[in-house]
Structure formats: C-alpha cells, structure tokens
Coordinates of C-alpha atoms and ligand atoms in Angstrom, one line a residue:
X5 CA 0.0 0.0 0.0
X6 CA 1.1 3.4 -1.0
X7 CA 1.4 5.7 2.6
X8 CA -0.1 8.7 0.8
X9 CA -0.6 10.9 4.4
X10 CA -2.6 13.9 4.7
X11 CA -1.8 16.7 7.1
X12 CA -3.0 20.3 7.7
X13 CA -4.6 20.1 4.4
X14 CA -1.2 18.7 2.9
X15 CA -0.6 15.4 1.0
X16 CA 2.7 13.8 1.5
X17 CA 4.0 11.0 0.1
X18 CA 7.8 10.2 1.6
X19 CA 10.4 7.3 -0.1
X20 CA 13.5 7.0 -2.5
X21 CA 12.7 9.4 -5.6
X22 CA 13.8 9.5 -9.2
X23 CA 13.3 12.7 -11.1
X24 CA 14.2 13.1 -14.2
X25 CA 15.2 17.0 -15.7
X26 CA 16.7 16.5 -19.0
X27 CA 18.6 13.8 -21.5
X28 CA 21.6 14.2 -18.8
X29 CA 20.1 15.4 -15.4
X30 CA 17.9 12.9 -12.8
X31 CA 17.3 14.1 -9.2
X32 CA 18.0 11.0 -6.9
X33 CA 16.7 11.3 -3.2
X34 CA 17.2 8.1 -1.0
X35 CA 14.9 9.4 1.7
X36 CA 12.7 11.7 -0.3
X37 CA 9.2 13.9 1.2
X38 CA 7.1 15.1 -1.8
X39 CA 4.6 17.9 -0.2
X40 CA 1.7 18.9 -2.3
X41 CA -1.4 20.4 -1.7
X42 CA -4.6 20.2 -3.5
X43 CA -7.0 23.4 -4.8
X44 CA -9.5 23.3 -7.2
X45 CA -9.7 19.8 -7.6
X46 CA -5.7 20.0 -8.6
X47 CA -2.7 18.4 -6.5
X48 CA 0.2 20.4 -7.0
X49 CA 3.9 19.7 -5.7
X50 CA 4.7 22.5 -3.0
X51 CA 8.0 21.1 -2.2
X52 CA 10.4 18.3 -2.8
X53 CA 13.8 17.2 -1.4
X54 CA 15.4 15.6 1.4
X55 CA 12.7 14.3 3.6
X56 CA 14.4 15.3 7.4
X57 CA 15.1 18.6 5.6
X58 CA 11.6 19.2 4.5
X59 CA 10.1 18.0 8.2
X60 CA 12.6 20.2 10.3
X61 CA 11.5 23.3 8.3
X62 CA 7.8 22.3 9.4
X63 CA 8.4 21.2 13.0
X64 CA 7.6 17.9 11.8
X65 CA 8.3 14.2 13.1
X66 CA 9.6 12.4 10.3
X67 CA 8.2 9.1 12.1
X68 CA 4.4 10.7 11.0
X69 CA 5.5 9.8 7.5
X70 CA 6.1 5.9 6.6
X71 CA 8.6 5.3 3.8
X72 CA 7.4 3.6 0.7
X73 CA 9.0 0.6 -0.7
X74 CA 10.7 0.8 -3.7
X75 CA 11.5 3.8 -5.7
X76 CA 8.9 6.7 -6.9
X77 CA 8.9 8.1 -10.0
X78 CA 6.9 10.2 -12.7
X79 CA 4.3 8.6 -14.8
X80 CA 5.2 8.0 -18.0
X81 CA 3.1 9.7 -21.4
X82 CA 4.1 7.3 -24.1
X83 CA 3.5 9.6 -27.3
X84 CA 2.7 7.4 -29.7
X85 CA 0.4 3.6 -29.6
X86 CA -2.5 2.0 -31.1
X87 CA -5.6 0.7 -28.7
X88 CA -6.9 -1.2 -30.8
X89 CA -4.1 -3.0 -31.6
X90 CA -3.2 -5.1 -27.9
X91 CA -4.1 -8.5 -29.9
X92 CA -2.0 -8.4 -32.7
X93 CA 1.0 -7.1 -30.7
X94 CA 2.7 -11.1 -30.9
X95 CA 0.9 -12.0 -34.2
X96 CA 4.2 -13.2 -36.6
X97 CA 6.1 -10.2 -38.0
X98 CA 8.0 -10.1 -41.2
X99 CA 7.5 -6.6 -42.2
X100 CA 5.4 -3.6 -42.1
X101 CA 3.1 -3.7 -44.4
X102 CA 2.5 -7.6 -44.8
X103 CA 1.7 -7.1 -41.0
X104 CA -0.9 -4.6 -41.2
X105 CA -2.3 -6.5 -44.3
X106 CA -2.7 -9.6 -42.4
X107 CA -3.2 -9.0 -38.7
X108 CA -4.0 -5.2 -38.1
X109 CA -6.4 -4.8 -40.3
X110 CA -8.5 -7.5 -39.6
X111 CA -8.2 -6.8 -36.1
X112 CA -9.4 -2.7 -36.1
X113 CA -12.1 -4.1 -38.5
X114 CA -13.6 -5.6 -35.2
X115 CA -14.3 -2.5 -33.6
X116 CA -17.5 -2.0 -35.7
X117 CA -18.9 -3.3 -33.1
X118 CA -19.6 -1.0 -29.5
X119 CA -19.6 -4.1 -27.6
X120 CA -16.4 -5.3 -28.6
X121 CA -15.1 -1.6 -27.9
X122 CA -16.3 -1.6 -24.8
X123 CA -15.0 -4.6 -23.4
X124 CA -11.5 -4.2 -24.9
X125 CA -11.3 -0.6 -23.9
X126 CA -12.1 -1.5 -20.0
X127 CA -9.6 -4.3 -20.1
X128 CA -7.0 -2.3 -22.0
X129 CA -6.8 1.3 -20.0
X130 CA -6.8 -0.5 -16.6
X131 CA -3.6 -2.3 -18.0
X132 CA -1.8 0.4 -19.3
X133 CA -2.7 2.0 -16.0
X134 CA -1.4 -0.8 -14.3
X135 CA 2.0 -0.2 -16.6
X136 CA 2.7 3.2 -15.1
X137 CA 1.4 5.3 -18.3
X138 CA -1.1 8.1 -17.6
X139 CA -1.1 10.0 -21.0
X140 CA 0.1 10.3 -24.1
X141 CA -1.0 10.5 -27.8
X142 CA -3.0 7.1 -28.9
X143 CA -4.5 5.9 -32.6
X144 CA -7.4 4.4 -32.2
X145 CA -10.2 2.4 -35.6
X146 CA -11.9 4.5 -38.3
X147 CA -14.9 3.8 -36.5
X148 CA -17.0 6.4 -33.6
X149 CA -17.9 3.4 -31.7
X150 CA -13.6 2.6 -30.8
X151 CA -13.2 6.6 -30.2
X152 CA -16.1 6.9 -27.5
X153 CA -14.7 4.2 -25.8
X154 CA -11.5 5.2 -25.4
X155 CA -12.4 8.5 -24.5
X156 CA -14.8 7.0 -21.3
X157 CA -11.8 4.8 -20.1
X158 CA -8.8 6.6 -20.6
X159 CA -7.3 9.0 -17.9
X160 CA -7.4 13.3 -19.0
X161 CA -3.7 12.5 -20.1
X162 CA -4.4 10.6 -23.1
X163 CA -4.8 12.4 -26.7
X164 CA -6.7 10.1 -29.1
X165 CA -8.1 10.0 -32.7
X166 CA -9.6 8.0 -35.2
X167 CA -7.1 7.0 -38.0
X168 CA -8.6 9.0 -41.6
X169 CA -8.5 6.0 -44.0
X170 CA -9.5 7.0 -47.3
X171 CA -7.5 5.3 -50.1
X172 CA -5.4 1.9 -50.9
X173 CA -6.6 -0.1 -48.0
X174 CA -9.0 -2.8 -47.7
X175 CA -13.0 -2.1 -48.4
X176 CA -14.1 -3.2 -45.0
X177 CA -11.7 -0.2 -43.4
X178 CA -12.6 2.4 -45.7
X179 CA -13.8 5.3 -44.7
X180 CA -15.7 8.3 -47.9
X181 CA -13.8 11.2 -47.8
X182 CA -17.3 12.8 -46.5
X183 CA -17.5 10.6 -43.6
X184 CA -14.0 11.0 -42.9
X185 CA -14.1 14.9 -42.5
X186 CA -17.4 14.4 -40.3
X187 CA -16.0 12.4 -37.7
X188 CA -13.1 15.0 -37.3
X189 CA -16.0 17.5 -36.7
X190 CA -17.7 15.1 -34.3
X191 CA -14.1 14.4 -32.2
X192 CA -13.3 18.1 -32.3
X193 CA -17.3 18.9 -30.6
X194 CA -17.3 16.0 -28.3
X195 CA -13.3 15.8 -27.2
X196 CA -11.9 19.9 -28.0
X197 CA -8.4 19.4 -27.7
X198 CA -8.4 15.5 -26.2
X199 CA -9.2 15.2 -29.9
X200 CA -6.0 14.5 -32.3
X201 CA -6.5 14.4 -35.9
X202 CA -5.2 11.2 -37.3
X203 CA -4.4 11.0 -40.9
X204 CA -3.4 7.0 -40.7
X205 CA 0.0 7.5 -42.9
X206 CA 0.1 9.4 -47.3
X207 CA -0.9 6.0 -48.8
X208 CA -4.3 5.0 -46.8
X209 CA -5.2 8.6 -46.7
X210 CA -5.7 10.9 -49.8
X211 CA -4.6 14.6 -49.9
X212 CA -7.4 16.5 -49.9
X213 CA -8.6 14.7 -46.6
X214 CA -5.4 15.2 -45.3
X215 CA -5.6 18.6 -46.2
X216 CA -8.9 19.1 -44.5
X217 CA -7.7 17.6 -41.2
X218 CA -5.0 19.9 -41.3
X219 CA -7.2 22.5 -42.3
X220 CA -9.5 21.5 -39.0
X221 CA -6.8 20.7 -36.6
X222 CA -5.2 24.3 -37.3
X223 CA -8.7 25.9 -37.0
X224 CA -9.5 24.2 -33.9
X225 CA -5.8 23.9 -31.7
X226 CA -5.7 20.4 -32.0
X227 CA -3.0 18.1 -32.1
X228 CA -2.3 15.7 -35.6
X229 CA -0.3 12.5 -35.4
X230 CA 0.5 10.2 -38.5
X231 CA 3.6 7.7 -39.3
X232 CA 6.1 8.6 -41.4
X233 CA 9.1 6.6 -43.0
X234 CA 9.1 3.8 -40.9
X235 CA 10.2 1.6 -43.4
X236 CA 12.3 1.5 -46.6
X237 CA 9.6 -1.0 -48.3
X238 CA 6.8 1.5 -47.5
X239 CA 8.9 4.7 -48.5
X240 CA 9.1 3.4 -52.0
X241 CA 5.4 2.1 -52.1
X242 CA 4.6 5.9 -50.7
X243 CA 6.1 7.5 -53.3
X244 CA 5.1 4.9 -56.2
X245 CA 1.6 5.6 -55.0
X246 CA 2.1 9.5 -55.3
X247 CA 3.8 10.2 -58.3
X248 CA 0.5 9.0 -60.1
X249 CA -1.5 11.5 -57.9
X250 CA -2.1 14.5 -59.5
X251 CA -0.3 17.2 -58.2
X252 CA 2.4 15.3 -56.4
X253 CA 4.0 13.6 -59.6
X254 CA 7.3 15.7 -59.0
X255 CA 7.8 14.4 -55.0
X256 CA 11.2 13.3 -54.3
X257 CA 10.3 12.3 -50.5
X258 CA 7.2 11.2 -48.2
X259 CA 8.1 14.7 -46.1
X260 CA 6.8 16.8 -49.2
X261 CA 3.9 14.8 -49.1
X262 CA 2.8 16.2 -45.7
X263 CA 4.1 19.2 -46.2
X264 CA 2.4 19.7 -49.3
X265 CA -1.2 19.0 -47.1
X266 CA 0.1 21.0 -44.6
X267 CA 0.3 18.7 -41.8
X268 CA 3.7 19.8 -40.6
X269 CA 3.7 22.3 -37.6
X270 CA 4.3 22.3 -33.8
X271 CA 1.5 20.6 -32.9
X272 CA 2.2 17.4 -35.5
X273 CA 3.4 14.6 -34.3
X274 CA 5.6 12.2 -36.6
X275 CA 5.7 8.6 -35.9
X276 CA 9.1 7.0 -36.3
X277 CA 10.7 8.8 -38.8
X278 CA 13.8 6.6 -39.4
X279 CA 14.5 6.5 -43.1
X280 CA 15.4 10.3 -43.8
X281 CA 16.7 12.6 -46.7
X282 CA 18.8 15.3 -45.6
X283 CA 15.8 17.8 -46.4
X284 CA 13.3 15.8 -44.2
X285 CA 15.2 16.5 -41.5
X286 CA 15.1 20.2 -42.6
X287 CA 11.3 20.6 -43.0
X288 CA 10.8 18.6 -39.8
X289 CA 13.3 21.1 -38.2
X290 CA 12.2 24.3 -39.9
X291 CA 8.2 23.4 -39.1
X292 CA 8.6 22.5 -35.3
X293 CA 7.3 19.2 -36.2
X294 CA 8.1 16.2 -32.8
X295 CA 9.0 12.9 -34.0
X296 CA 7.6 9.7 -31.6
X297 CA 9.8 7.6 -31.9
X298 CA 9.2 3.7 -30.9
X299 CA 12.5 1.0 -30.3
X300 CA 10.4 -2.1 -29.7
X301 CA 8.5 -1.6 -32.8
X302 CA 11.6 -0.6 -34.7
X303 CA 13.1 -3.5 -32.8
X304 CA 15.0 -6.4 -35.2
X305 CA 12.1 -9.0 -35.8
X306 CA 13.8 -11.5 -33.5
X307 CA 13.0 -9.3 -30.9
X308 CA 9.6 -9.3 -31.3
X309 CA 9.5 -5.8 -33.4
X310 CA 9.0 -4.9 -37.3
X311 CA 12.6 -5.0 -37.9
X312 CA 12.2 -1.3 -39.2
X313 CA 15.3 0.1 -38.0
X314 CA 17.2 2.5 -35.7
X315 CA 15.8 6.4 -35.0
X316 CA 18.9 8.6 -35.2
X317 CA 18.0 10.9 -31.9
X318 CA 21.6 12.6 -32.5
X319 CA 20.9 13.9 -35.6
X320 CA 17.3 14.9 -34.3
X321 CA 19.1 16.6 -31.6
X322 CA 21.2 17.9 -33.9
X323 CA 18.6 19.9 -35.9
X324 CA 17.0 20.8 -33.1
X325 CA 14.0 18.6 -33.3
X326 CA 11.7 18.2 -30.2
X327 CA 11.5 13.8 -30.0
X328 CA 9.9 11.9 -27.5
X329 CA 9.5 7.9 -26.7
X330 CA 6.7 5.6 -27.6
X331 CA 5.5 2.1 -27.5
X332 CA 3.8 1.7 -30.7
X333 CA 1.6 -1.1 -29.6
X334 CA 1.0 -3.4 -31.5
X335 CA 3.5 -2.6 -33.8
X336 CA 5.6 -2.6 -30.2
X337 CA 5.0 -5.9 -28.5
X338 CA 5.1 -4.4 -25.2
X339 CA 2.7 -2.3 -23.1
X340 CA 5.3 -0.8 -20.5
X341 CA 7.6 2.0 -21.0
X342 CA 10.3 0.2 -19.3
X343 CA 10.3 -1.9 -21.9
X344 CA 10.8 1.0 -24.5
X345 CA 13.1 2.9 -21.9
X346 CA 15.0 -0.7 -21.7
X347 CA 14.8 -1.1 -25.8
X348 CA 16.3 2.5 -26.4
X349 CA 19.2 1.8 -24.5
X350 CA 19.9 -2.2 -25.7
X351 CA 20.0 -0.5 -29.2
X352 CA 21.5 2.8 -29.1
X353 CA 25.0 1.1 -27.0
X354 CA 24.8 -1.8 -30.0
X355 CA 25.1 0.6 -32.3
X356 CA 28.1 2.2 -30.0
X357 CA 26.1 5.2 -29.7
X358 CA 27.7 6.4 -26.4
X359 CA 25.9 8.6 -23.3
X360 CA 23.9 7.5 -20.4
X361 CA 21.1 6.0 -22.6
X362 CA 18.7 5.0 -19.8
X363 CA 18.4 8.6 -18.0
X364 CA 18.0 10.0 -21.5
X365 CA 15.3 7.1 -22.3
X366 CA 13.2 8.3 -18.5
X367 CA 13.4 11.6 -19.8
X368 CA 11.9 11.4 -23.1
X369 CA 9.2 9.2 -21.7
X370 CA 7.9 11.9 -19.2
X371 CA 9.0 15.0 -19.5
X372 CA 9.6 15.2 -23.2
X373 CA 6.7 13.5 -24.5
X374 CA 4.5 15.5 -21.8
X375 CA 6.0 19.0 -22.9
X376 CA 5.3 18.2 -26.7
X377 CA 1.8 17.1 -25.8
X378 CA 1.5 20.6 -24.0
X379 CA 1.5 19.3 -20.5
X380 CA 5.1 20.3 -19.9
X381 CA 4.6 22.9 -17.3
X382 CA 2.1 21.3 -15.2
X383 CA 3.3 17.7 -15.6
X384 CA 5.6 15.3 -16.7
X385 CA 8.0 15.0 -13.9
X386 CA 7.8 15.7 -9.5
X387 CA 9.2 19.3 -9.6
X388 CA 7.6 22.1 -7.2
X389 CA 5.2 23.1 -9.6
X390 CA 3.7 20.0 -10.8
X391 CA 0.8 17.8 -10.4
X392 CA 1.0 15.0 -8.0
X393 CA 1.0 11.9 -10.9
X394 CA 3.4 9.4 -9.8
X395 CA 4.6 5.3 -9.9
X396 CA 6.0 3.7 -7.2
X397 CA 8.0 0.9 -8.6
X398 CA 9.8 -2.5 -6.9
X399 CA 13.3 -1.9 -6.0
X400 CA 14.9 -5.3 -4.3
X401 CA 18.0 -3.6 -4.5
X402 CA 20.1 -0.8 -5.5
X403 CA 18.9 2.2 -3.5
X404 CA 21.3 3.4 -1.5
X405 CA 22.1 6.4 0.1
X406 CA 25.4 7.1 -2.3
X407 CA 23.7 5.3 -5.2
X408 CA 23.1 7.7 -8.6
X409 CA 20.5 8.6 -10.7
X410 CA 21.9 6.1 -13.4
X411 CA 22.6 3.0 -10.9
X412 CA 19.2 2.9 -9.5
X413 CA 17.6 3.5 -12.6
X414 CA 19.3 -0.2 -14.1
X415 CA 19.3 -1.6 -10.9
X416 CA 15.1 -1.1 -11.2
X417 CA 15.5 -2.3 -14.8
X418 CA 17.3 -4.8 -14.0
X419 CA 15.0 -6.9 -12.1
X420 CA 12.7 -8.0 -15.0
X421 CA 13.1 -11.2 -15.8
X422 CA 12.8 -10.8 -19.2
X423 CA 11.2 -8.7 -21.8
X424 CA 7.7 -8.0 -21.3
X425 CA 7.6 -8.2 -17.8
X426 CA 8.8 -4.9 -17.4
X427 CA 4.8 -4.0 -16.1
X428 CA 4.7 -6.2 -13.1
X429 CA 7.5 -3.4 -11.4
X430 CA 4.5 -1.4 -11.4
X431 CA 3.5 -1.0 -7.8
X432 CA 1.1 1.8 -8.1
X433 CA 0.1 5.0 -9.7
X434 CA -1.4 8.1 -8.6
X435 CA -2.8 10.6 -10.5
X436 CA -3.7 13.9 -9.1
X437 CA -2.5 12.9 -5.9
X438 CA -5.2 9.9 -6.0
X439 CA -4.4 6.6 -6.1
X440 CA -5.2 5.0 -9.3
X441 CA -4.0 1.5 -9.5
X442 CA -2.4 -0.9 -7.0
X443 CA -0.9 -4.0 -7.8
X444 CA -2.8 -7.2 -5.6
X445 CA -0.3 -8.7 -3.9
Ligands
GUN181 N1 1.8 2.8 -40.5 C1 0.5 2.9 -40.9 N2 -0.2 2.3 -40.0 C2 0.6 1.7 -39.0 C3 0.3 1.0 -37.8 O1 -0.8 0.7 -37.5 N3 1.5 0.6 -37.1 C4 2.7 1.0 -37.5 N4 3.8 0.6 -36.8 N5 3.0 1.7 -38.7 C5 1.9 2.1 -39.4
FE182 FE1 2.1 3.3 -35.1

C-alpha cells in the first residue's frame, strides 16, 4: 500500500525518488518527502527534497511519515500507440506492411462493433494503468464506436483519434472522404483538444482529406499524429503511390507529401521517422514538427519488433527537433515504458552510440513527451510546480544512500526477468495525488 498521508490540508508522500530533468540530469533522493497540496480539484507539488530537511523546516516528526518501498517516480506519457491494436501485438512479424495486411487490419475491422469496444477498452486502459502510463497520444479504428470508448476509459492525459483511411486499403476499413471529414467535426465537438486528428500515414489517406484535417486541426488547436518513413519497403510504395496523384508527380520524398497537405507544424506529431533525406530533417526542423519515436516496434524482428530500423535521436538533436518515446503497440509488442526505456538503450549502445542512454530514455518518456503534448509545465515529472502523478516501482536492490541517478535507474530495470515483464515493477500509480492502480499482492 502506498502511505499517501494527509496533514493540515497537505498530502505527503515520503520514499526514494527519481526525477528526471533533462537527457543528462535525474534528481535521486534516497529518503525523499514530496509535499503537495490540493486546490480546485488540482494536487500540485509544493515542495520536494530531502525528507528530514523538508520536516525540520515544518516542526515535523519524520516518524508521522512511513517510507514507501521501492522507488517513486513520474508517470510516464508514451506519445505514440494504437488501442486497438493489444491483440496483434505477438501476431508473426515479417515486415510492415504484410503485418498490417494480415493481422492489423482484420483486427481494427472488429471495432464496428460497440460491444467489442467496450470490453477491450475496459480491459485495455486499466492495463496500461497498471503499466505506469497516464497520458500520451493514442491511434485508435476509423470507426466512432472505438473513439467513444477510449475517451470514457482513458485517464485526461491521453490524446486520441480516429485513423482517416480513405485510399489503398482494404473495403471493410474504408472510410468516404465525407464521412471522414465528419468524424473530425464530431471528435473536435465531443473531445476539444483531447481530440487528435489522425491522418493514418500518405498511402491509406488521400490529400485532400489530409488537407482538411490539417485545415480543421489548425482551425481548432488540435493536435495531428500520422507515421512517417518507418520503413524503406513502404517509402518506395509511398512515393510509387504519389507520383501517379495529380499534383504530387514531382515528390522526391514522403516529407513533401505532408508538407504539401500542410500537416507539418508544432502541434504534428511524426511517428518514427527513421529513413530520412537530408531535407526531411530540414522541413521537420524548420516546421517545429516532434518525431515519436518507438525501439520495440523498430526492434529487429527476433526481438519481437518490425525490424524497421534505428531512429537517429543525435541527428534529431542535432537539428534541433523536439523527439519523445513511444510504445507503438501493436506494432511494439510491449505495453510498459520500461520496456521501450530498456529497448532504447539495448540498441542505441549496440550501435556504439555512447551517453547515459537509460536517463536519457526516462526523460523522453515523461517529461519530453509531456511537454510536446502541451503538458510540460504542469506535468511530466515531480518538480515544485507540478501535479502529484506518480509510480512507485519495486526496488529489491540498489537504493542506497550514495547510489546515482543512473545506478538505480538499471538496478530497477534490471530486475525483470525478461522482456515484457517490465509492467509487473509497477506497484502503483497516482494521478492527481489519488491513487489509481495498485498491484494485488
Ligand atoms: N503505418 C501505418 N499504420 C501503421 C500501424 O498501425 N502501425 C505501424 N507501426 N505503422 C503504421
Ligand atoms: Fe504506429
């Protein structure tokens, strides 16, 4: 049980912390107090740091506050996953776009059906709640029924849309460009800015509708998402489609494409974005376009992923490109950002990419991904400032009073047994200074 104490009108919650600040910086406590208070319905952080520090300063006896076990951290906002898509996360992978052919498809087609929505919905947010992710930016069918149940089950954190499918996909997923339009009227009037418009990715979705959702998000604040070179195979079956399009027979890349439909801005997100041309990274740069991107997905197929590739986040940095972490389930084949943070840094010190890859990986699945979903100043990590959302997580070992950052971090890690397991160090999680989930022991 999570000792979340209240005290002249306070909330305190006291353990070993972990709080992440940047790609290089993490605030470890061993004997953390977290003081927040709550107005308006909204727990704020009043003060964090040592925990005999913080009760002196009060008149306080420290014994009034029981430690927590384990370590506490920020909740994670994984900014970029399909809902509809927990099934056919361990379906057989051999590429892209014989995997959406085969399994994804088929599977979204089921969500036609409200019943089916409802019961996957209420079994899937409880277990990404139960993973330690309390936002982020989430793809759901074509279809109303999918969208209103995510939108009743998922917590305030979570952006969601319906993918726009227009074009070159099967019958039974198609949407008329009419409808398609519609139902990004209906998200934006039922869901204001909880609505992101979701242009699927250039070949399922034509130009003009991309256009319109562009036209509509702009209009409207709202966020867009879509996926973009992912894959070699589907960059050449992008552009093959294009070139017979009218007005886009002179595109050299699948950037212009969405530039051209003016889906590039600040508040577009990019999945993946692996396969790039020197002027992709230049209109992603010059556009304030984020890039999610998503190492289990992108994982080699013997680890469970599409075998798309590696995201180059130096070169991102580089230009100056605001990135952030994501799951990509089912593409991903895990739920837990662990597993991603865990992914990241497996990869990135394969490829002898050097830096402290785990801190960098907390970072951009919290406070990075929360800032580019415009939650940055009120959320994302446990500064003064910020709204009590937490997870305490199961530490056997590792926290010490001289430990770092970095050592408890893989020492946390380090206890999964294997891959996929990374959600059962998932004690609790708190949102708003409530207690949301807590694992049955
Ligand atoms: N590109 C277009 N649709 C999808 C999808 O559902 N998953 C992934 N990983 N890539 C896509
Ligand atoms: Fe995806």
């Amino acid at each position: 049980m999570l000792p979340l104490r209240e005290k002249d009108g306070l909330i305190m919650l006291r353990g070993a912390l972990l709080n992440p600040l940047s790609d290089t910086e993490c605030e470890y406590y061993f004997d953390a107090l977290i003081v927040a208070r709550s107005v308006h319905g909204v727990t704020t952080i009043e003060e964090v740091g040592e925990a005999s520090d913080i009760a002196q300063q009060h008149g306080w006896h420290l014994e009034e506050f029981p430690q927590s076990e384990g370590v506490i951290l920020p909740a994670f906002y994984d900014i970029h996953f399909h809902w509809v898509q927990d099934d056919v996360r361990h379906k057989p992978k051999t590429s892209l776009l014989e995997w959406l052919e085969t399994h994804t498809f088929p599977e979204e087609a089921r969500f036609s059906e409200s019943a089916y929505c409802e019961t996957k919905a209420a079994y899937f947010w409880s277990r990404i709640i139960a993973t330690g992710t309390i936002g982020g930016l989430c793809y759901s069918s074509i279809h109303s029924t999918a969208l209103e149940a995510a939108m009743r089950h998922a917590p305030d954190g979570f952006r969601i849309g319906n993918v726009l499918m227009n074009m070159s996909c099967p019958e039974y997923l198609k949407q008329s460009t009419e409808d398609a339009i519609q139902s990004i009227h209906d998200g934006a009037n039922a869901y204001e800015n909880r609505y992101c418009v979701t242009p699927r990715f250039a070949p399922t979705t034509s130009p003009d509708l991309m256009s319109a959702g562009a036209r509509l998000a702009k209009e409207n604040g709202l966020f867009m998402q879509t996926h973009l070179c992912e894959t070699n195979d589907e960059i050449k079956h992008t552009l093959n489609l294009y070139k017979n399009i009218p007005g886009f027979e002179d595109i050299h890349t699948y950037t212009e494409i969405y530039a051209r439909c003016d889906l590039l801005g600040p508040k577009t997100i990019m999945g993946h974005s692996i396969h790039f041309e020197q002027g992709e990274w230049y209109m992603l740069a010059r556009s304030d376009t984020a890039i999610a991107s998503c190492p289990t997905s992108n994982a080699p197929i013997e680890d469970l992923g599409l075998g798309s590739g590696l995201f180059d986040f130096e070169k991102a940095e580089a230009e100056g490109i605001r990135w952030a972490l994501g799951s990509d389930i089912g593409g991903g084949p895990y739920l837990c950002m662990f597993d991603v943070i865990d992914s990241f840094e497996r990869q990135n010190r394969a490829a002898g990419k050097n830096g402290n890859h785990h801190i960098r990986a907390l970072y951009r699945s919290t406070l990075a991904s929360a800032g580019i979903l415009g939650f940055g100043d009120h959320r994302g990590n446990l500064s003064v400032g910020k709204r009590l959302d937490c997870i305490q997580c199961t530490a056997k070992r590792g926290i010490e009073p001289d430990a770092t950052s970095a050592s408890v971090l893989k020492a946390v890690i380090g206890q999964a047994s294997e891959r996929g397991r990374f959600e059962e160090l998932v004690l609790s999680t708190v949102v708003n200074g409530a207690i949301i989930y807590e694992a049955s022991r």
